[in-house]
Amino acid sequence: MRDEMSGPAAAFAQRVERERVNKGLSKTVLVERAGIGRMTLDRLGTQTREPRPSTVIGLADALDIDHDEAFELAGLATRAERQHEASDPSSLAEVLGRRMPDVDEEILARVVLNLADIMREVAEELFDRAKKGREEA
């Protein structure tokens, strides 16, 4: 007998199932595309804790569901929280901590530093291209 969906991600699980059926995907194909385990999918709407953000993103990407909507349906963030987070860069550490509670804070810090370095390099490359374009014009 199937468990009734009543967990914190029940709304997301229902949306995932509806999209899966509408797209004609088997559960096997969906979990492969999402990069998750079959048990993770089967328990999505009935587990007592919120799903991992990586699970939500994987399923959302596999089914073309907007990430913001997916996170909200999965109980991971409300629109108001996301808008506040986007407008308050000082809360990035808190956001990462909430969204990835199973990742050590030191590792999160290293990831953020690496991302900052990558973004700086991209910005420098864009500035160089713009300068080169002006010089050639």
XYZ file of C-alpha atoms in Angstrom:
137
model
C 0.000 0.000 0.000
C 1.361 3.432 -0.913
C 2.156 5.822 1.939
C 0.127 9.028 1.935
C 2.196 12.048 0.990
C 2.407 14.196 4.074
C 6.076 15.098 4.451
C 7.497 18.605 4.077
C 8.135 18.005 0.367
C 4.738 16.470 -0.413
C 3.762 19.316 -2.760
C 7.044 18.972 -4.640
C 6.653 15.186 -4.844
C 3.186 15.604 -6.328
C 4.492 18.089 -8.901
C 7.369 15.748 -9.778
C 4.973 12.844 -10.295
C 2.614 14.947 -12.425
C 5.492 16.200 -14.616
C 7.000 12.718 -14.893
C 3.704 11.273 -16.141
C 3.050 14.236 -18.471
C 6.487 13.788 -20.051
C 6.022 10.023 -20.343
C 9.109 9.199 -18.281
C 9.519 6.036 -16.265
C 10.771 6.395 -12.717
C 13.968 4.648 -13.775
C 14.655 7.216 -16.504
C 13.786 10.097 -14.168
C 16.177 9.028 -11.409
C 18.947 8.543 -13.973
C 18.396 12.033 -15.399
C 18.137 13.572 -11.925
C 21.184 11.739 -10.589
C 19.350 10.398 -7.533
C 18.489 6.982 -6.153
C 15.163 5.262 -6.700
C 14.476 5.144 -2.952
C 15.049 8.903 -2.751
C 12.348 9.447 -5.367
C 9.970 6.938 -3.800
C 10.260 8.550 -0.362
C 10.243 12.170 -1.509
C 6.719 12.992 -0.359
C 6.634 10.844 2.760
C 9.960 11.403 4.479
C 9.836 13.486 7.641
C 12.735 15.771 6.761
C 13.195 18.175 3.895
C 14.949 16.820 0.797
C 18.510 17.780 0.022
C 18.858 20.786 -2.251
C 20.819 18.658 -4.728
C 17.846 16.272 -4.964
C 15.441 19.133 -5.637
C 17.728 20.675 -8.259
C 18.315 17.330 -9.979
C 14.604 16.591 -10.234
C 13.756 20.160 -11.242
C 16.350 20.091 -14.023
C 15.226 16.671 -15.242
C 11.614 17.838 -15.435
C 12.109 21.494 -16.474
C 10.680 22.859 -13.220
C 11.785 26.350 -12.194
C 14.289 26.144 -9.314
C 12.553 28.827 -7.244
C 9.244 27.022 -7.535
C 10.870 23.669 -6.793
C 12.549 24.968 -3.635
C 9.322 26.541 -2.463
C 7.289 23.370 -3.131
C 9.946 21.283 -1.376
C 9.707 23.452 1.723
C 13.277 24.695 1.436
C 12.618 28.403 0.962
C 9.778 30.848 0.575
C 9.815 33.599 -2.014
C 10.237 36.203 0.716
C 13.303 34.390 2.081
C 14.865 34.151 -1.369
C 14.228 37.828 -2.080
C 15.777 38.795 1.260
C 18.766 36.538 0.630
C 19.291 38.033 -2.812
C 19.256 41.567 -1.424
C 21.508 40.830 1.580
C 24.890 39.459 0.467
C 26.045 39.233 4.105
C 23.599 36.380 4.623
C 25.293 34.155 2.021
C 26.979 32.040 4.705
C 23.640 31.512 6.454
C 21.938 30.632 3.175
C 24.604 28.100 2.288
C 24.474 26.638 5.781
C 20.697 26.181 5.568
C 20.674 24.836 2.055
C 23.609 22.488 2.575
C 23.454 21.502 6.247
C 25.407 18.306 5.676
C 28.462 20.182 4.332
C 31.167 21.290 6.761
C 31.436 25.091 7.148
C 35.142 25.063 6.295
C 34.400 23.294 3.021
C 31.635 25.811 2.270
C 34.086 28.633 2.923
C 36.585 27.113 0.496
C 33.905 26.695 -2.157
C 32.877 30.344 -1.798
C 36.496 31.494 -2.064
C 37.008 29.391 -5.194
C 33.818 30.787 -6.716
C 34.978 34.323 -5.940
C 38.281 33.628 -7.717
C 36.451 32.205 -10.735
C 34.101 35.193 -10.892
C 37.041 37.594 -10.682
C 38.762 35.800 -13.576
C 35.583 35.904 -15.668
C 35.141 39.618 -14.959
C 38.750 40.326 -15.948
C 38.314 38.378 -19.179
C 35.147 40.313 -20.004
C 36.898 43.626 -19.334
C 39.802 42.541 -21.559
C 37.416 41.600 -24.383
C 35.579 44.901 -24.089
C 38.855 46.833 -24.148
C 40.091 44.862 -27.148
C 36.806 45.490 -28.956
C 37.076 49.238 -28.351
C 40.684 49.258 -29.578
C 39.753 47.399 -32.785
C 36.832 49.737 -33.510
